[in-house]
């Protein structure tokens, strides 16, 4: 095996990760953790892949809403279909700006438009549509399909943990089934190990009598964000993680939950401070950065701790 | 390796399982399924372990309700605390009899009493209590702790599938966290692979500020039974099973979902027809037995297909 974490600069952040993994895996170590308990949970948007200028899933949602509005003129007299169909950037920009300021009402209208047009779709059909989108849609700035815009040092970290007997889960505030379309291909994480927000589902049978699971338009509560993350983690895994990684205030409760493990634990916060290679922003991360300083969470500077971002 | 399924008689049921596993695992087989897609889902009560004369989990619930009523006299003037505290077998027997006849109202009162007394309990404390109960409480007829009353041919089948690259999940109509207390010990199934019904959870912090996941008293809907099973399976796994095993009408939708797999699939129904070694009953299984005959599901006769039951 080549040097571990070769895409990481030789800084204290990298060393802290290496020391932690050695301590919990080395036979005879006082902090040894058996493989069944080596659970790590990683946020997705902004932690494992790009989340600016808009969440990638929101781009997919806009496409689905636009398709529906193009096919069904009767939708176009109400939001969000009207704004998306007319490319009303004032309305869409306000929804995004309000969201960044803590008012999600416009984004909720978008999301409910999306869940409405996807109601009754089978889980297989949804996944095929997402896979096509992530494979064929390019990010405007980075000129690459979305599914390639993962942070390569973080993907390397996932593989490093997997190679050391960790079970690595995704815990996305965004859509669980959205990430399942590509998790195996881009992260080597099985889709059963993706936790996230979701609509609820119903059993149905198609015209041939074949059993199907189809989407409803109702969003399951709580979503997998903030204080909702630890309950989602418990539901899916049944164990407390010993390591967690995030990048925003929505990850605070998950990071605290991992740090509540009785043995050694690690909390890692990705800091977007690299305007040149990615973006530099602290909006929505203020509290997490404060807590990291107080509680000894590892803050990973994209600029200083990573040799590369997307390549 | 010794002969596979050595606890099974040499009957068509055993042969059907062996043929299926060979067909989906043999390299070059036209029905070959890659390991990542070899998903099998097993019901628990009555499929993997004893469910008579009462669900084992109900016995635990009665103990927890009784403890609470003993500690808090103010609970004893209402149901289910009054009946459990007074050992009112008329009330309890009616609840059980009504349930068997399709009226769950009495059992609902018991369950809501249980979720009430467990509200605010951490997931770790609940698990410790269940483990103690299943280890130390004996079944009256079989004179063995509940956790030993698994059907050994079915446990052997789980191991046989695991040994052939299958990922075997439990999909219990009963409590997910109840089974997680022993799933690794009695089935070699990791707790992340246990799907089931549950209360919802909340994030909290204890007096020391340590993050905790605690139980609410609200039951998550739908429960993991009947048409609720395929949505639960999708949520937890993200793939359609290629094999499913159950024993009652509550498993019909899951069995149909597995049989909806595009390639080869197997549905297996355990039939309780062995009054001597276990119990003989068809109540609550009438529709499943009919469908099995129509659709070619494998009916496993406990009496004729198994060499042993509990030993």
XYZ file of C-alpha atoms in Angstrom:
622
model
C 0.000 0.000 0.000
C 1.212 3.494 -0.850
C 1.369 6.248 1.753
C -2.032 6.766 3.373
C -3.854 10.054 2.736
C -1.426 10.987 -0.032
C -3.715 13.805 -1.194
C -3.444 15.503 2.191
C -0.659 17.944 3.096
C 1.567 16.943 6.008
C -0.266 19.100 8.524
C -1.714 18.498 12.004
C -5.152 17.688 10.554
C -3.829 14.749 8.559
C -1.725 13.611 11.503
C -4.739 13.709 13.838
C -6.666 11.412 11.508
C -3.752 8.985 11.170
C -3.200 8.933 14.942
C -6.889 8.290 15.597
C -7.116 5.414 13.133
C -3.938 3.850 14.494
C -5.165 4.158 18.080
C -8.505 2.447 17.442
C -7.174 -0.297 15.136
C -3.728 -1.314 16.432
C -3.926 -4.673 18.256
C -3.168 -4.146 21.925
C -3.883 -0.422 21.772
C -5.691 0.814 24.905
C -8.142 2.555 22.581
C -8.730 -0.483 20.344
C -12.250 -0.702 18.885
C -13.491 -3.958 17.310
C -14.392 -3.672 13.611
C -18.144 -4.056 14.230
C -18.029 -0.838 16.257
C -15.832 1.173 13.877
C -18.680 3.303 12.578
C -17.960 6.569 10.766
C -20.666 8.922 9.478
C -19.987 11.515 6.790
C -22.215 14.377 5.756
C -22.404 14.673 1.976
C -23.068 18.193 0.589
C -20.006 20.340 1.270
C -18.248 17.474 3.051
C -17.851 14.862 0.325
C -18.850 16.900 -2.720
C -19.618 20.370 -4.016
C -22.605 22.279 -2.617
C -22.158 25.698 -4.278
C -23.490 27.779 -5.916
C -26.581 25.589 -5.377
C -27.008 22.124 -3.898
C -26.582 19.664 -6.764
C -29.875 18.049 -5.821
C -31.612 21.396 -6.207
C -30.333 21.577 -9.793
C -31.890 18.189 -10.427
C -35.110 19.342 -8.807
C -35.255 22.422 -11.027
C -34.875 20.197 -14.071
C -37.678 17.875 -12.945
C -39.991 20.800 -12.168
C -39.169 22.401 -15.528
C -39.904 19.161 -17.396
C -43.263 18.829 -15.642
C -44.169 22.461 -16.405
C -43.212 21.974 -20.056
C -45.440 18.909 -20.328
C -48.417 20.208 -18.318
C -49.393 23.821 -19.054
C -51.942 23.759 -16.212
C -49.078 23.739 -13.706
C -47.628 27.024 -14.948
C -50.023 29.367 -13.169
C -48.601 28.533 -9.728
C -45.239 28.337 -7.998
C -42.713 26.884 -8.251
C -43.703 25.782 -11.767
C -44.303 29.331 -13.025
C -40.912 30.620 -11.916
C -39.003 27.622 -13.210
C -40.837 27.556 -16.545
C -40.360 31.304 -17.075
C -36.780 31.195 -15.770
C -37.787 33.912 -13.309
C -34.377 34.469 -11.746
C -35.749 37.110 -9.378
C -38.090 34.573 -7.748
C -35.518 31.769 -7.738
C -32.716 34.027 -6.526
C -34.916 35.302 -3.687
C -35.727 31.708 -2.627
C -31.999 30.902 -2.516
C -31.049 34.153 -0.765
C -33.821 33.767 1.823
C -32.668 30.208 2.491
C -29.102 31.373 3.101
C -30.519 33.919 5.568
C -32.459 31.229 7.468
C -35.851 31.584 5.771
C -36.526 28.336 3.896
C -40.056 29.218 2.683
C -39.121 29.636 -0.992
C -37.026 26.471 -1.002
C -39.953 24.626 0.630
C -42.166 25.685 -2.289
C -39.563 24.287 -4.690
C -39.269 21.042 -2.750
C -43.028 20.563 -2.564
C -43.262 21.154 -6.318
C -40.628 18.482 -6.780
C -42.239 15.912 -4.500
C -45.551 16.605 -6.259
C -44.227 15.831 -9.744
C -42.442 12.713 -8.496
C -45.449 11.303 -6.620
C -46.155 7.719 -7.677
C -42.768 7.233 -9.363
C -41.114 3.891 -8.554
C -37.840 3.930 -6.666
C -36.110 2.313 -9.634
C -37.342 4.962 -12.104
C -36.272 7.790 -9.781
C -32.811 6.329 -9.418
C -32.374 5.942 -13.180
C -33.321 9.590 -13.710
C -30.876 10.802 -11.039
C -28.051 8.699 -12.423
C -28.606 10.118 -15.901
C -28.637 13.658 -14.480
C -25.468 13.291 -12.408
C -23.646 11.640 -15.304
C -24.626 14.087 -18.025
C -25.027 17.492 -16.382
C -21.949 19.677 -16.080
C -21.172 22.206 -13.404
C -20.851 25.633 -15.054
C -17.627 26.641 -13.307
C -15.734 23.378 -13.085
C -16.830 22.004 -16.486
C -17.280 18.487 -15.222
C -20.303 16.245 -14.630
C -21.645 16.604 -11.115
C -20.769 13.068 -10.129
C -17.089 13.858 -10.661
C -17.149 16.852 -8.304
C -16.320 14.916 -5.172
C -13.513 16.136 -2.913
C -10.786 13.646 -3.713
C -8.972 13.919 -0.340
C -12.272 13.051 1.378
C -12.895 10.112 -0.953
C -9.371 8.972 -0.139
C -10.203 9.295 3.568
C -13.339 7.159 3.105
C -11.280 4.473 1.389
C -8.579 4.701 4.049
C -11.161 4.134 6.782
C -12.789 1.280 4.855
C -9.358 -0.283 4.455
C -8.988 -0.119 8.232
C -12.177 -2.008 8.951
C -14.462 1.009 9.347
C -18.036 0.981 8.150
C -18.450 4.364 6.526
C -21.969 5.778 6.191
C -23.214 8.869 4.391
C -25.613 10.981 6.469
C -26.922 13.569 4.074
C -29.264 16.401 4.943
C -30.255 16.038 1.298
C -32.037 13.166 -0.375
C -30.992 9.651 0.556
C -32.202 8.098 -2.691
C -30.560 10.867 -4.706
C -27.141 9.842 -3.353
C -27.853 6.143 -3.671
C -27.838 6.483 -7.444
C -24.063 7.070 -7.405
C -22.710 6.200 -3.928
C -21.267 2.849 -4.990
C -19.637 4.282 -8.091
C -18.156 7.468 -6.627
C -17.457 6.545 -2.976
C -17.491 2.707 -2.862
C -20.216 3.069 -0.222
C -23.102 0.580 -0.604
C -26.520 2.137 -0.932
C -27.675 0.478 2.287
C -25.106 2.689 4.022
C -26.604 5.941 2.792
C -28.757 7.754 5.351
C -30.557 10.936 4.401
C -33.765 12.862 4.080
C -36.564 11.358 2.035
C -40.180 11.317 1.091
C -42.210 8.440 2.468
C -43.117 5.464 0.288
C -46.085 3.274 -0.465
C -46.540 -0.273 -1.623
C -48.249 -0.647 -4.975
C -48.625 -3.094 -7.828
C -48.168 -2.187 -11.468
C -50.472 -3.135 -14.365
C -48.823 -6.562 -14.535
C -49.382 -7.138 -10.801
C -45.680 -6.731 -9.964
C -45.043 -5.312 -6.477
C -43.500 -1.831 -6.474
C -42.366 0.739 -3.930
C -43.477 4.192 -5.069
C -42.858 7.712 -3.826
C -45.480 9.727 -1.986
C -45.250 13.524 -1.939
C -44.912 13.673 1.842
C -41.495 14.418 3.350
C -40.527 12.190 6.250
C -39.969 14.090 9.496
C -37.552 14.919 10.932
C -35.271 15.476 7.968
C -31.726 14.191 8.390
C -30.234 17.501 9.454
C -29.287 19.183 12.750
C -30.896 17.378 15.702
C -32.499 14.969 13.207
C -29.159 13.397 12.315
C -28.511 11.306 15.453
C -32.015 9.743 15.370
C -31.529 8.911 11.675
C -28.138 7.409 12.490
C -29.580 5.308 15.282
C -32.437 4.104 13.095
C -30.156 3.001 10.279
C -27.117 1.739 12.174
C -28.080 0.991 15.766
C -24.666 2.047 17.044
C -23.092 5.336 17.991
C -20.387 6.408 15.511
C -16.846 6.801 16.785
C -16.038 9.266 14.016
C -18.091 11.847 12.157
C -17.287 14.425 9.491
C -19.321 17.452 8.477
C -18.979 21.007 7.249
C -21.869 23.055 8.600
C -24.056 23.883 11.582
C -26.422 21.123 10.426
C -23.717 18.628 11.391
C -23.208 19.824 14.977
C -25.510 17.276 16.623
C -23.958 14.415 14.669
C -20.446 15.530 15.618
C -21.488 15.771 19.281
C -23.086 12.332 19.063
C -19.844 10.774 17.802
C -17.878 12.588 20.482
C -20.233 11.086 23.075
C -18.727 7.658 22.357
C -17.218 6.340 25.583
C -13.866 5.508 24.029
C -11.715 7.548 21.690
C -13.643 9.466 19.036
C -12.971 11.971 16.275
C -15.011 14.890 14.939
C -13.880 16.520 11.724
C -15.145 19.761 10.185
C -14.330 20.656 6.576
C -13.738 24.411 6.278
C -14.404 26.017 2.897
C -11.589 28.546 2.769
C -10.313 27.989 -0.751
C -11.843 30.529 -3.133
C -9.299 29.675 -5.769
C -9.797 25.923 -6.055
C -13.385 25.784 -4.738
C -15.253 28.427 -2.694
C -14.625 30.345 0.517
C -17.660 30.707 2.793
C -18.489 30.552 6.483
C -22.226 31.215 6.138
C -24.143 28.504 7.999
C -20.952 27.229 9.642
C -20.375 29.907 12.279
C -21.540 27.872 15.276
C -19.770 24.724 14.161
C -16.459 26.584 13.827
C -16.893 28.046 17.327
C -17.681 24.636 18.804
C -14.765 23.044 16.978
C -12.391 25.460 18.686
C -13.982 24.837 22.099
C -14.249 21.077 21.845
C -11.153 20.041 19.962
C -12.849 19.025 16.728
C -10.406 18.787 13.828
C -10.941 21.659 11.393
C -9.795 20.726 7.903
C -8.723 23.697 5.804
C -9.375 22.922 2.149
C -6.684 25.425 1.277
C -3.929 24.274 3.605
C -4.665 20.633 4.378
C -5.486 19.356 0.905
C -3.024 18.982 -1.957
C -5.900 18.879 -4.403
C -9.679 19.288 -4.412
C -11.413 17.705 -7.404
C -8.644 15.925 -9.283
C -17.571 -27.376 4.668
C -20.025 -30.010 5.876
C -23.237 -30.730 3.973
C -25.296 -27.562 3.586
C -28.636 -27.357 5.397
C -27.862 -30.448 7.444
C -30.787 -29.732 9.786
C -33.230 -29.956 6.886
C -34.802 -33.222 5.713
C -34.064 -34.216 2.135
C -37.358 -32.911 0.787
C -38.337 -30.671 -2.149
C -38.278 -27.546 0.089
C -34.616 -28.016 0.939
C -33.788 -28.844 -2.670
C -35.569 -25.711 -3.917
C -33.413 -23.549 -1.643
C -30.192 -25.290 -2.705
C -31.111 -24.987 -6.395
C -31.915 -21.310 -6.035
C -28.659 -20.493 -4.259
C -26.637 -22.450 -6.793
C -28.399 -20.733 -9.699
C -27.735 -17.190 -8.456
C -24.157 -17.789 -7.262
C -22.516 -20.228 -9.724
C -20.128 -18.363 -12.042
C -21.455 -18.499 -15.578
C -24.990 -19.349 -14.456
C -27.604 -17.569 -16.598
C -29.264 -16.516 -13.326
C -26.056 -15.262 -11.679
C -26.557 -12.309 -9.315
C -23.552 -10.238 -8.147
C -22.991 -10.299 -4.354
C -24.040 -6.661 -3.883
C -27.500 -7.597 -5.150
C -27.884 -10.843 -3.191
C -30.330 -9.391 -0.685
C -32.488 -11.681 1.458
C -35.076 -10.425 3.941
C -36.386 -12.595 6.784
C -39.359 -11.931 8.992
C -38.541 -12.644 12.651
C -41.494 -13.706 14.857
C -42.645 -17.153 13.736
C -40.041 -17.251 10.951
C -36.747 -17.141 12.848
C -37.981 -17.665 16.400
C -40.956 -18.596 18.544
C -44.055 -16.374 18.515
C -46.474 -18.462 20.644
C -48.267 -18.414 23.006
C -47.483 -14.671 22.971
C -44.958 -12.634 21.020
C -41.746 -12.642 23.061
C -41.637 -8.856 22.843
C -45.091 -8.695 24.404
C -43.757 -10.641 27.406
C -41.028 -8.047 27.777
C -43.592 -5.282 27.458
C -45.735 -6.801 30.204
C -42.694 -6.893 32.485
C -41.841 -3.254 31.793
C -45.461 -2.159 32.352
C -45.615 -4.203 35.558
C -42.391 -2.648 36.861
C -43.698 0.844 36.201
C -47.024 0.072 37.921
C -45.184 -1.336 40.926
C -43.066 1.806 41.216
C -45.782 4.372 40.490
C -49.136 3.696 42.220
C -50.756 6.587 40.343
C -50.560 4.536 37.131
C -52.681 1.720 38.512
C -56.069 3.319 38.052
C -55.910 3.075 34.260
C -55.174 0.486 31.586
C -52.980 -1.267 30.764
C -51.243 -0.683 34.121
C -54.261 -1.770 36.202
C -54.662 -5.113 34.408
C -50.964 -5.925 34.424
C -50.498 -4.927 38.059
C -53.547 -6.929 39.175
C -52.687 -9.838 36.867
C -56.171 -9.472 35.421
C -56.047 -12.434 33.060
C -59.577 -11.766 31.818
C -58.548 -8.319 30.494
C -55.206 -9.533 29.126
C -56.699 -12.679 27.607
C -59.384 -10.625 25.876
C -56.761 -8.284 24.422
C -54.869 -11.281 23.017
C -58.010 -13.041 21.769
C -59.335 -9.876 20.114
C -55.974 -9.378 18.422
C -56.067 -12.905 17.009
C -59.556 -12.124 15.652
C -58.339 -8.941 13.939
C -59.238 -6.376 16.612
C -55.960 -4.892 17.903
C -57.515 -2.325 20.276
C -56.472 -4.104 23.506
C -52.962 -4.736 22.233
C -52.747 -1.055 21.201
C -53.520 -0.079 24.810
C -50.707 -2.365 25.976
C -48.288 -0.965 23.414
C -49.111 2.638 24.270
C -48.596 1.837 27.965
C -45.205 0.431 27.051
C -44.097 3.345 24.896
C -45.260 5.694 27.662
C -43.090 4.102 30.354
C -40.081 3.974 28.018
C -40.349 7.599 26.891
C -37.047 9.424 27.367
C -35.014 6.217 27.806
C -31.727 6.196 25.870
C -31.271 3.635 23.136
C -28.367 2.111 25.068
C -30.402 1.671 28.272
C -33.291 0.087 26.369
C -30.969 -2.370 24.686
C -29.342 -3.392 27.976
C -32.768 -4.065 29.501
C -33.868 -6.195 26.528
C -30.647 -8.190 26.538
C -31.071 -8.962 30.234
C -34.682 -10.029 29.652
C -33.951 -12.300 26.691
C -31.018 -13.882 28.498
C -32.714 -14.518 31.821
C -36.390 -15.135 31.100
C -37.461 -18.692 30.354
C -40.284 -19.840 28.141
C -42.755 -21.807 30.277
C -43.165 -24.733 27.891
C -39.674 -25.118 26.440
C -37.788 -24.300 29.662
C -35.143 -22.252 27.893
C -34.271 -18.543 27.798
C -36.093 -16.760 24.990
C -32.927 -15.954 23.099
C -32.307 -19.682 22.634
C -35.714 -20.312 21.082
C -34.652 -19.675 17.512
C -35.534 -22.191 14.819
C -32.177 -23.829 14.242
C -32.845 -24.876 10.609
C -33.649 -21.237 9.822
C -30.509 -19.998 11.584
C -28.602 -22.557 9.532
C -30.267 -21.170 6.393
C -29.230 -17.615 7.331
C -25.630 -18.758 7.749
C -25.762 -20.743 4.513
C -26.915 -17.644 2.639
C -24.290 -15.450 4.323
C -21.660 -18.005 3.360
C -22.814 -17.642 -0.236
C -22.371 -13.896 -0.342
C -25.933 -12.933 0.587
C -26.701 -9.957 2.778
C -29.394 -11.243 5.113
C -31.688 -8.705 6.765
C -34.320 -9.161 9.444
C -37.611 -7.413 8.659
C -39.642 -7.735 11.814
C -43.195 -6.562 12.289
C -42.082 -6.288 15.914
C -39.588 -3.889 17.408
C -36.377 -3.263 15.525
C -34.385 -2.230 18.596
C -35.730 -5.197 20.544
C -34.115 -7.601 18.048
C -30.934 -5.561 17.793
C -30.100 -6.496 21.384
C -29.432 -10.108 20.315
C -29.254 -10.270 16.493
C -25.469 -10.466 16.373
C -25.287 -13.129 19.043
C -28.120 -15.406 17.899
C -28.160 -14.931 14.104
C -24.762 -13.362 13.224
C -26.756 -10.536 11.657
C -25.332 -7.053 12.364
C -27.736 -4.668 14.021
C -27.580 -2.315 11.028
C -29.274 -5.127 9.091
C -32.298 -5.296 11.356
C -35.388 -3.565 9.987
C -38.533 -3.378 12.068
C -41.205 -1.314 13.722
C -40.147 1.366 16.162
C -40.992 4.429 18.120
C -39.473 7.664 16.862
C -36.426 9.201 18.551
C -35.191 12.561 19.693
C -31.813 14.130 20.189
C -31.016 15.120 23.751
C -28.085 15.833 26.041
C -27.660 14.319 29.481
C -26.670 16.158 32.668
C -23.019 15.961 31.630
C -23.807 17.462 28.226
C -23.234 14.159 26.397
C -25.338 13.744 23.251
C -27.969 11.006 23.475
C -30.674 9.505 21.297
C -33.785 8.924 23.396
C -37.125 7.235 22.764
C -40.336 9.189 22.252
C -43.675 7.509 22.919
C -44.846 7.921 19.325
C -44.875 4.880 17.049
C -43.427 5.463 13.607
C -45.925 4.872 10.795
C -46.330 2.684 8.890
C -45.199 -0.174 11.088
C -43.036 -2.784 9.370
C -45.844 -5.205 8.607
C -48.023 -6.011 5.612
C -47.845 -3.270 2.962
C -45.446 -1.403 5.268
C -42.674 -3.970 4.789
C -41.546 -3.103 1.237
C -41.240 0.649 2.042
C -39.222 -0.224 5.168
C -37.022 -2.530 3.076
C -36.442 0.165 0.490
C -35.619 2.750 3.126
C -33.045 0.567 4.847
C -31.512 -1.290 1.914
C -32.225 0.592 -1.293
C -32.457 -2.614 -3.291
C -35.192 -5.118 -3.978
C -34.539 -8.468 -2.273
C -34.129 -11.536 -4.445
C -35.269 -13.787 -1.608
C -37.683 -13.337 1.276
C -38.942 -15.595 4.048
C -42.006 -15.168 6.228
C -44.711 -17.113 7.998
C -47.895 -15.042 8.009
C -50.228 -12.794 6.062
C -48.165 -9.838 7.295
C -45.344 -11.084 5.069
C -47.334 -11.279 1.823
C -46.281 -7.881 0.459
C -42.625 -8.550 1.238
C -42.777 -11.946 -0.479
C -44.427 -10.362 -3.529
C -41.785 -7.624 -3.547
C -38.974 -10.188 -3.670
C -40.780 -12.120 -6.385
C -40.948 -8.880 -8.390
C -37.183 -9.047 -8.877
C -36.482 -9.234 -12.608
C -34.184 -12.230 -12.353
C -34.630 -15.452 -10.396
C -36.184 -14.991 -6.956
C -37.377 -17.125 -4.076
C -40.261 -16.719 -1.619
C -40.389 -19.027 1.366
C -43.249 -19.481 3.829
C -42.704 -21.302 7.134
C -45.782 -23.361 8.008
C -46.406 -24.080 11.681
C -47.748 -27.625 11.473
C -45.773 -29.264 14.248
C -47.837 -29.375 17.458
C -45.447 -31.853 18.964
C -42.151 -30.007 18.616
C -43.583 -26.460 18.446
C -47.171 -25.389 17.638
C -49.652 -26.047 14.850
C -51.639 -23.004 13.696
C -52.888 -21.431 10.500
C -54.571 -18.409 12.073
C -53.307 -15.251 10.378
C -51.638 -17.277 7.621
C -54.655 -18.296 5.539
C -54.109 -15.833 2.676
C -50.367 -16.439 2.549
C -50.877 -20.202 2.238
C -53.379 -19.665 -0.590
C -51.019 -17.330 -2.431
C -48.103 -19.700 -1.923
C -50.030 -22.425 -3.746
C -50.998 -20.056 -6.573
C -47.632 -18.394 -7.036
C -45.149 -21.160 -6.414
C -43.793 -19.906 -3.103
C -41.932 -22.601 -1.176
C -43.969 -23.757 1.836
C -41.703 -25.123 4.556
C -43.390 -27.671 6.792
C -41.794 -27.532 10.235
C -42.912 -31.099 10.746
C -41.692 -32.660 7.512
C -38.900 -30.403 6.277
C -36.956 -29.890 9.501
C -34.968 -32.539 11.354
C -35.069 -30.405 14.478
C -36.656 -27.189 15.708
C -34.893 -25.620 18.681
C -31.827 -27.780 19.218
